[in-house]
mmCIF file of C-alpha atoms in Angstrom:
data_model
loop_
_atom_site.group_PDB
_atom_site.id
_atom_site.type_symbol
_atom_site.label_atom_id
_atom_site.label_comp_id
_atom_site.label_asym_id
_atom_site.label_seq_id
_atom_site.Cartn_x
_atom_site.Cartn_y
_atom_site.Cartn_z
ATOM 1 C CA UNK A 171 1.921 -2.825 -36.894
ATOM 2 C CA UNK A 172 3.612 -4.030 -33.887
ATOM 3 C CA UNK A 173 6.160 -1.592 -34.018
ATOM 4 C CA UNK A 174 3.806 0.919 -34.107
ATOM 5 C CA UNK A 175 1.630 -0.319 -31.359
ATOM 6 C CA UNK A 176 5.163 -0.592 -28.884
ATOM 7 C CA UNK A 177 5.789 2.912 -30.108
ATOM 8 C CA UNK A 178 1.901 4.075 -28.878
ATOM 9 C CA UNK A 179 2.464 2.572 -25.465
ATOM 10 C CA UNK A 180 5.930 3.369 -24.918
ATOM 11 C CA UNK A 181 4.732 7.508 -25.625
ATOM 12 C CA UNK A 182 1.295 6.325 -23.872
ATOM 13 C CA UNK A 183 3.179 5.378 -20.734
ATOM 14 C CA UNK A 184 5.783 8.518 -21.000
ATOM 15 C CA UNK A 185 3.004 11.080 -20.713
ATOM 16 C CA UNK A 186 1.460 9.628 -17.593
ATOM 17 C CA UNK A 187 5.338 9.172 -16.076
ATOM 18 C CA UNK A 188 5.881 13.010 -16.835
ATOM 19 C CA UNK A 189 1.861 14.022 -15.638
ATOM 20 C CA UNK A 190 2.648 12.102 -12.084
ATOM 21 C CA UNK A 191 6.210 14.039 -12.146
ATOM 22 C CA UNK A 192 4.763 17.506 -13.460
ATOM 23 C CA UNK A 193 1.630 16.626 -10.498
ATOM 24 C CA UNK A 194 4.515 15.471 -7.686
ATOM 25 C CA UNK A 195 6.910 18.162 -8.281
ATOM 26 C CA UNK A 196 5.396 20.777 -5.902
ATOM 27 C CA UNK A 197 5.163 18.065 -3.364
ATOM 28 C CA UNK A 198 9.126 17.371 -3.786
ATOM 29 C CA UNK A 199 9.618 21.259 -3.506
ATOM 30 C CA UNK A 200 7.562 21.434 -0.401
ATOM 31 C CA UNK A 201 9.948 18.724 1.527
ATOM 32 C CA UNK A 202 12.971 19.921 -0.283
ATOM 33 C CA UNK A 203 12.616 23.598 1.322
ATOM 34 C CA UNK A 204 11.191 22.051 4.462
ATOM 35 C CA UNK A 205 14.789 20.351 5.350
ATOM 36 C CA UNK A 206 16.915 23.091 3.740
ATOM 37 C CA UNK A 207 18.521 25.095 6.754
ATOM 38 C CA UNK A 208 17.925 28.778 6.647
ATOM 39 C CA UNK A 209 22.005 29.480 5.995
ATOM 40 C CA UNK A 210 21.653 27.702 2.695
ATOM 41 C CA UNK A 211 18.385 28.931 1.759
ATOM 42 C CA UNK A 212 19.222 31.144 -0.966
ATOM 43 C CA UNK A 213 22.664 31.398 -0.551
ATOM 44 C CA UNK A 214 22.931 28.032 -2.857
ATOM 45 C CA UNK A 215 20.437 29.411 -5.234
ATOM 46 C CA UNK A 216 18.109 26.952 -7.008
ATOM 47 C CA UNK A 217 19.482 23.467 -6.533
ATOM 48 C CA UNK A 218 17.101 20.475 -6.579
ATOM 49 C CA UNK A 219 18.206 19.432 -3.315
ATOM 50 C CA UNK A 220 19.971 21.018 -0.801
ATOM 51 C CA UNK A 221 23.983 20.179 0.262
ATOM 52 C CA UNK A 222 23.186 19.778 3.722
ATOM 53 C CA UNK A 223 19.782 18.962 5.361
ATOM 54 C CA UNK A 224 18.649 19.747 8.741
ATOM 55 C CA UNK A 225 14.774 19.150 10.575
ATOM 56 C CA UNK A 226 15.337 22.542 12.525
ATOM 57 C CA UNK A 227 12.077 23.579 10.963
ATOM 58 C CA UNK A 228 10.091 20.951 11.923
ATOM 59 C CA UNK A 229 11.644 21.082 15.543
ATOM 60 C CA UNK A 230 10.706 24.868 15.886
ATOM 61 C CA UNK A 231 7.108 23.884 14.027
ATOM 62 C CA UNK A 232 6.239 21.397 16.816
ATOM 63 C CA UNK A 233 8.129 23.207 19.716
ATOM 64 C CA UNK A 234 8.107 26.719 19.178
ATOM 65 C CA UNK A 235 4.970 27.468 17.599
ATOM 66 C CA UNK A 236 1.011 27.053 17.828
ATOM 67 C CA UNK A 237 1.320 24.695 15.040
ATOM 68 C CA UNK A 238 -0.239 21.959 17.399
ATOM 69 C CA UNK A 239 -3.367 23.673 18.345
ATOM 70 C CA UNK A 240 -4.269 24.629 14.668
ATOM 71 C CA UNK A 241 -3.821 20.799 13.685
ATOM 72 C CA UNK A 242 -5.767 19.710 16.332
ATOM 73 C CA UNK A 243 -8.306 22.225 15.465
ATOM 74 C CA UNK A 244 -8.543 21.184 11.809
ATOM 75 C CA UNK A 245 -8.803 17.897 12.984
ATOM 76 C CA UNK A 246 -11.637 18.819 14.814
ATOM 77 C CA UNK A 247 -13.579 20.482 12.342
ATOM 78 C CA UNK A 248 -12.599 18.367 9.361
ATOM 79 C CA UNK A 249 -13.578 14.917 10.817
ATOM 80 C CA UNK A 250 -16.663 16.412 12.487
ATOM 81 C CA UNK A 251 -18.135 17.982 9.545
ATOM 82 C CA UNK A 252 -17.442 14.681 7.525
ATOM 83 C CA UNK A 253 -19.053 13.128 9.603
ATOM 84 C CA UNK A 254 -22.004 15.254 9.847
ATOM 85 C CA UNK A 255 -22.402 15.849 5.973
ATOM 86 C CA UNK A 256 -21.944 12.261 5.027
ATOM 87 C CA UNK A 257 -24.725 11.163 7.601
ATOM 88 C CA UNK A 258 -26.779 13.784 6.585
ATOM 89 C CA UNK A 259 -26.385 13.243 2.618
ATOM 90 C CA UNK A 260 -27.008 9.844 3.297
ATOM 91 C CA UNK A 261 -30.516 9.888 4.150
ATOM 92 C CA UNK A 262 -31.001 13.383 1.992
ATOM 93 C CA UNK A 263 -29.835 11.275 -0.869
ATOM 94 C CA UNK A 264 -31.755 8.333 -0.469
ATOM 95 C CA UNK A 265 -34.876 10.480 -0.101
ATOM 96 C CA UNK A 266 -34.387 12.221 -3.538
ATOM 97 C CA UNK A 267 -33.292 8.985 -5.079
ATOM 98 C CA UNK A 268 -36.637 6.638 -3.857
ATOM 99 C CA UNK A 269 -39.470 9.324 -2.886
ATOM 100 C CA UNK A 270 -41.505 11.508 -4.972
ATOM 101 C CA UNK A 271 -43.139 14.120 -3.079
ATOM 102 C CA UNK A 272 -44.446 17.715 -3.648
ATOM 103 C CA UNK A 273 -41.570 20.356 -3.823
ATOM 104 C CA UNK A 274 -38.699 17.565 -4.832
ATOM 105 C CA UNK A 275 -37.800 19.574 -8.226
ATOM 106 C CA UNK A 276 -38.128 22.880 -6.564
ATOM 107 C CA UNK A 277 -36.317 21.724 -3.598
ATOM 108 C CA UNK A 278 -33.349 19.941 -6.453
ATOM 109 C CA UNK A 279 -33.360 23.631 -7.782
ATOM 110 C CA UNK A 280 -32.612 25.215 -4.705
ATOM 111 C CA UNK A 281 -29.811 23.078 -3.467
ATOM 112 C CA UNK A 282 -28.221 23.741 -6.871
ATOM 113 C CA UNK A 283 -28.804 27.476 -6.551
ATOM 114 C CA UNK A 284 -27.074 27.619 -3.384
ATOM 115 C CA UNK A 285 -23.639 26.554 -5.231
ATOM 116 C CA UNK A 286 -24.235 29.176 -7.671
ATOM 117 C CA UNK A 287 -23.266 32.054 -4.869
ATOM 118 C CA UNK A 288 -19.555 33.061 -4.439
ATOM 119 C CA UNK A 289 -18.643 33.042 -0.908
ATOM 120 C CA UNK A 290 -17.227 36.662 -0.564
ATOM 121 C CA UNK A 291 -20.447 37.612 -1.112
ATOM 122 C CA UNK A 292 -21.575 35.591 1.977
ATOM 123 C CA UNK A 293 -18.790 36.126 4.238
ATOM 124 C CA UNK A 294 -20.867 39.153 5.824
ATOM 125 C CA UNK A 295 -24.039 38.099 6.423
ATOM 126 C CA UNK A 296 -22.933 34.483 7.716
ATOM 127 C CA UNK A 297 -20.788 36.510 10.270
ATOM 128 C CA UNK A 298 -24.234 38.386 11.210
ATOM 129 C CA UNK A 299 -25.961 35.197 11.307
ATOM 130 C CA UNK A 300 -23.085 33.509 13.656
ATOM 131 C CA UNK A 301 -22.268 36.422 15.895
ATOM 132 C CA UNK A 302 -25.986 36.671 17.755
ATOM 133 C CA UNK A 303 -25.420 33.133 18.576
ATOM 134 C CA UNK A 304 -22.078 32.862 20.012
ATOM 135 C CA UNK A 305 -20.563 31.110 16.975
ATOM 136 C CA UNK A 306 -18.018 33.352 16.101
ATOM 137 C CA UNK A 307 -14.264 32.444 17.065
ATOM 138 C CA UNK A 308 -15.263 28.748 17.318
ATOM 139 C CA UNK A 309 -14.988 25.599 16.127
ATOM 140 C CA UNK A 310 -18.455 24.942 16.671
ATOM 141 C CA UNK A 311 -19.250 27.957 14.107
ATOM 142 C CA UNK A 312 -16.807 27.253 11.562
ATOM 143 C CA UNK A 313 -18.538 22.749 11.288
ATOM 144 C CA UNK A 314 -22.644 24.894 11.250
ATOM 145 C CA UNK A 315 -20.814 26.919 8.125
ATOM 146 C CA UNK A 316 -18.907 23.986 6.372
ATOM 147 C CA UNK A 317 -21.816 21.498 6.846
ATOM 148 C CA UNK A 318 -24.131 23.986 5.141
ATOM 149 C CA UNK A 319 -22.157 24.054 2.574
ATOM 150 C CA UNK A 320 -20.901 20.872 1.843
ATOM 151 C CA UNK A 321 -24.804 19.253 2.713
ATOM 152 C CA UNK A 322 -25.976 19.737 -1.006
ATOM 153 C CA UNK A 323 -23.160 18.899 -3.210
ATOM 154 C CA UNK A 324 -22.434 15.631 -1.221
ATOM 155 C CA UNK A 325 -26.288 15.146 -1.252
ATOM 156 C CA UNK A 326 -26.622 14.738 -4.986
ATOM 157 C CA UNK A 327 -23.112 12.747 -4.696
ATOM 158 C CA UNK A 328 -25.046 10.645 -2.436
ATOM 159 C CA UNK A 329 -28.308 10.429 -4.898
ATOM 160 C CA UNK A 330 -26.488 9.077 -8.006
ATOM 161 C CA UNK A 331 -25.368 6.068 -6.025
ATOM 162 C CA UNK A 332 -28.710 5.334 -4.456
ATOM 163 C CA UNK A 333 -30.373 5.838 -8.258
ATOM 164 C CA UNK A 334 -27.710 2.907 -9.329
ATOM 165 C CA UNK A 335 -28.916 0.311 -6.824
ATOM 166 C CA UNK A 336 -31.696 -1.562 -7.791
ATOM 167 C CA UNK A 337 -35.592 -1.146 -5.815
ATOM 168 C CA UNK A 338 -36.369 -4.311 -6.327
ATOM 169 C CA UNK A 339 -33.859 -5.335 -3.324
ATOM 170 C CA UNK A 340 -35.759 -3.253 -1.096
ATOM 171 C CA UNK A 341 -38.674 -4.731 -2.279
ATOM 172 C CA UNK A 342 -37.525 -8.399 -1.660
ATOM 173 C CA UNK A 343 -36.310 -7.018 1.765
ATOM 174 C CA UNK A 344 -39.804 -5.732 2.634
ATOM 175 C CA UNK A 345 -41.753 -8.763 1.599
ATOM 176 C CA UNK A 346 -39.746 -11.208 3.625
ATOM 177 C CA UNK A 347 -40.896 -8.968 6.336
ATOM 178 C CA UNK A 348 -38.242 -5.951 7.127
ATOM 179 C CA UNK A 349 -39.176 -2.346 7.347
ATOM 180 C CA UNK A 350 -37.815 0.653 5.254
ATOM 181 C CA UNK A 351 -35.746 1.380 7.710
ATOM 182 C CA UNK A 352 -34.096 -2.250 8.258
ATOM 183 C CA UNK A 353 -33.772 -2.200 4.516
ATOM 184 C CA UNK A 354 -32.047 0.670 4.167
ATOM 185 C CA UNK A 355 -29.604 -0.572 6.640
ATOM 186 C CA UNK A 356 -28.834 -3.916 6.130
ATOM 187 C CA UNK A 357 -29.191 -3.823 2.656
ATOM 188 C CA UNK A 358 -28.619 -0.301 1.069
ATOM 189 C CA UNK A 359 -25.744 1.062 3.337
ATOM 190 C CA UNK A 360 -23.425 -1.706 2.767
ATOM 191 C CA UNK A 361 -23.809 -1.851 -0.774
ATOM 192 C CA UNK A 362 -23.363 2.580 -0.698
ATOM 193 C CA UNK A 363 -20.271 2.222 1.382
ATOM 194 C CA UNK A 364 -18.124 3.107 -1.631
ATOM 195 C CA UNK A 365 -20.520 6.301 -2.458
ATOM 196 C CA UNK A 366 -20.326 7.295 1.974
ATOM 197 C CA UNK A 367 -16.312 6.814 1.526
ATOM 198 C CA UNK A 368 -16.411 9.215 -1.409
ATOM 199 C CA UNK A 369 -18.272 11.397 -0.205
ATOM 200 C CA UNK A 370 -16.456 11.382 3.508
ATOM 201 C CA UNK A 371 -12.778 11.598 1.611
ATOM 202 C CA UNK A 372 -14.411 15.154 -0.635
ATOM 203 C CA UNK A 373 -16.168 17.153 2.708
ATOM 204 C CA UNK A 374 -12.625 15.691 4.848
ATOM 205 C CA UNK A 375 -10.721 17.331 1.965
ATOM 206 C CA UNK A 376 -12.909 20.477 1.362
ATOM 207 C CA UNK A 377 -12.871 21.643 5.435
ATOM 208 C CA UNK A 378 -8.894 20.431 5.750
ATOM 209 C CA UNK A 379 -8.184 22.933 3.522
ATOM 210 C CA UNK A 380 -10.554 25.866 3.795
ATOM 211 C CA UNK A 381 -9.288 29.042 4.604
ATOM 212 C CA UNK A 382 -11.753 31.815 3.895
ATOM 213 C CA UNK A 383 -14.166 31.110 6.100
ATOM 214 C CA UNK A 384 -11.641 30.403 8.969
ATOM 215 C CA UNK A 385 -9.871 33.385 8.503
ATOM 216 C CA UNK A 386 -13.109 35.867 8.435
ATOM 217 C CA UNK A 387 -14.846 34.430 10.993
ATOM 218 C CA UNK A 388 -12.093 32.975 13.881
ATOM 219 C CA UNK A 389 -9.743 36.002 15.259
ATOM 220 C CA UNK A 390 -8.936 34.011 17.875
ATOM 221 C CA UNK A 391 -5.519 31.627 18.073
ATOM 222 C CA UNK A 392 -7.467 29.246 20.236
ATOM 223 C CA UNK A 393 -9.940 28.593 17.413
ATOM 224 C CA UNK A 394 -7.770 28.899 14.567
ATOM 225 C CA UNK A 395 -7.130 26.162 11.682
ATOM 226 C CA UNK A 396 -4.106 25.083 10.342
ATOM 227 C CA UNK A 397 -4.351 27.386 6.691
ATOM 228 C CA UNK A 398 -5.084 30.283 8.808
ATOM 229 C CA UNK A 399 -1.928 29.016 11.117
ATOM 230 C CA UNK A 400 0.278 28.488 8.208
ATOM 231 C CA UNK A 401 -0.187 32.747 7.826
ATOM 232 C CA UNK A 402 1.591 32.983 11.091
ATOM 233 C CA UNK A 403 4.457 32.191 9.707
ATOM 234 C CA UNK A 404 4.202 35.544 7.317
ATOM 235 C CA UNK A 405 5.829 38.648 9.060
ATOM 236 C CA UNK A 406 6.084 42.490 8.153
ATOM 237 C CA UNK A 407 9.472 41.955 6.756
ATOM 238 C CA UNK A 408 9.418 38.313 5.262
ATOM 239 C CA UNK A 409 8.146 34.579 5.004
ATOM 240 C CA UNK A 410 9.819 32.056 6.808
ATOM 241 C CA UNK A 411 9.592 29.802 3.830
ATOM 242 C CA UNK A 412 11.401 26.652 6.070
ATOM 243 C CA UNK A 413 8.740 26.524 8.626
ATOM 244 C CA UNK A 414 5.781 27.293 6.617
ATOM 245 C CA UNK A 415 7.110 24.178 4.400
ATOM 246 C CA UNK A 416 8.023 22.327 7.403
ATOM 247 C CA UNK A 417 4.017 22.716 8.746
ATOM 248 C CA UNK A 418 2.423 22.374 5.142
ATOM 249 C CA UNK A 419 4.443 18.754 5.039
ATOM 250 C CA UNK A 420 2.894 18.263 8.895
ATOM 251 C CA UNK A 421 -0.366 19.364 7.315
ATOM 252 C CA UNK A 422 -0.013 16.901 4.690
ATOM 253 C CA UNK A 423 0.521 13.781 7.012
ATOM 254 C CA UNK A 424 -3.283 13.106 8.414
ATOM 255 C CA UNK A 425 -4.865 13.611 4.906
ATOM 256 C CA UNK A 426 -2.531 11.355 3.676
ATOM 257 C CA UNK A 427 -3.196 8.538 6.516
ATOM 258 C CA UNK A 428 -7.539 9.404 5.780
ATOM 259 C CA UNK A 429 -7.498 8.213 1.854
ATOM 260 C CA UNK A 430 -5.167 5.627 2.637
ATOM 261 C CA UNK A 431 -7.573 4.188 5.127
ATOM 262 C CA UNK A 432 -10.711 4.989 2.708
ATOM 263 C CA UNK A 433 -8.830 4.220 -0.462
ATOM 264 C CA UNK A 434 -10.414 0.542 -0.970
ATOM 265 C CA UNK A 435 -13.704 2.175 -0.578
ATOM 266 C CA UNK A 436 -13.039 5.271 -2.179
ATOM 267 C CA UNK A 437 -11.848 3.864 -5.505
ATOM 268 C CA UNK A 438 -14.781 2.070 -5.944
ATOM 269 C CA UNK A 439 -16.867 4.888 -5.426
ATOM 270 C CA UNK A 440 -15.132 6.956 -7.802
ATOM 271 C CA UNK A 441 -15.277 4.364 -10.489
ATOM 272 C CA UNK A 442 -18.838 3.051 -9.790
ATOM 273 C CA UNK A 443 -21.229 3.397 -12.627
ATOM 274 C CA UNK A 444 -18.298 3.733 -14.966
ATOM 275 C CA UNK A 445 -18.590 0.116 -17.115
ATOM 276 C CA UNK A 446 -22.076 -1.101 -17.145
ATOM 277 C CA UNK A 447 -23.195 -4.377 -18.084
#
């Protein structure tokens, strides 16, 4: 029985070694062609790392390129619209989770409806919409179309951690004399902070990496985003795979440094609700 048990959790604890290899693997490719120098790049064929390694890529990334400008636009437009969404599903979840009012399942309906759409089929009227107003080839435009959205998923993200706090703290809160509103804050948001952190690290993710939009609607290099920067490096008669590895590595470096600030809050929102009792 024992034998058999070691055997279970020996194979348990191989299959999770080779899923985090099979899941790192592209990562280790990424840096592996980012630091091979373009004289060895295929004439050593497929080698798992290169004889010689060289950061010429990232030099010409950061020096020679608009590689900046894209990352500080992403920046832009990824940490504002997290911001935004997570403020806004905040109070959007907390008003599904502790209000009834006339409309609510209709209103449920329709933010699930608008997920059903695929975005191609929006592309064109959203660039109708945006160009009227000035909003086209701008940051500005690009956080108004992520927010919109982002808003309902991270609402209803927001809404199952509101349902799994107890009323009856509000309650107490309210009879020793605070409003709704001082409730909500000094009671609710710091026990949510998990569900925000979850819900900040998703929108941060899903705007980081968005390309569609930012490639229909911004011609401009000013306005650009890093995914729609990385197609710079794409030419009528090849990819530069070095640099466009060297920037997706560069790309990589400010998501990383977000979840590992969030990650104490983020793993408990991820796992929250999961054992009960």
């Amino acid at each position: 029985m024992r034998r058999a048990l070691s055997l279970s959790t020996v194979a348990h604890r191989l299959a999770i070694l080779a899923f985090i290899a099979f899941a790192l693997f592209p990562l280790f490719w990424l840096v592996k062609v980012s630091v091979t120098p373009n004289d060895l790049m295929y004439s050593e064929g497929v080698r798992m790392w290169p004889s010689r390694t060289s950061f010429e890529h990232f030099r010409f990334v950061l020096e020679n390129s608009n590689f900046p400008l894209f990352f500080r636009n992403s920046l832009i437009v990824s940490l504002s619209t997290a911001a935004i969404v997570t403020l806004i599903a905040a109070f959007g979840g907390y008003a599904f989770s502790r209000f009834e009012f006339r409309g609510k399942l209709w209103m449920t309906g329709l933010l699930l409806v608008t997920q059903m759409f695929p975005l191609v089929m929006l592309i064109a009227p959203i660039f109708k919409m945006l160009s009227p107003l000035g909003l086209t080839n701008s940051l500005t435009g690009l956080i108004v179309v992520y927010t919109a959205f982002n808003v309902p998923f991270a609402i209803f993200l927001m809404q199952s951690f509101f349902d799994g706090i107890p009323k009856d703290l509000e309650e107490a809160a309210q009879i020793d004399g605070a409003s709704r509103f001082q409730a909500f804050r000094e009671i609710i948001v710091p026990l949510t902070l998990p569900g925000m952190a979850a819900t900040l690290g998703f929108v941060f993710t899903a705007a980081w990496s968005e390309l569609l939009f930012a490639l229909m609607l911004v011609s401009k290099v000013d306005a650009s985003t890093f995914p729609v920067g990385l197609l710079s490096f794409v030419s009528k008669f090849g990819v530069d795979f070095g640099q466009m590895m060297a920037a997706g590595v560069l790309a990589l470096i400010p998501a990383v440094l977000f979840f590992l600030l969030i990650q104490r809050f983020l793993v408990q929102g991820l796992t929250a609700g999961a054992v009960k009792g």
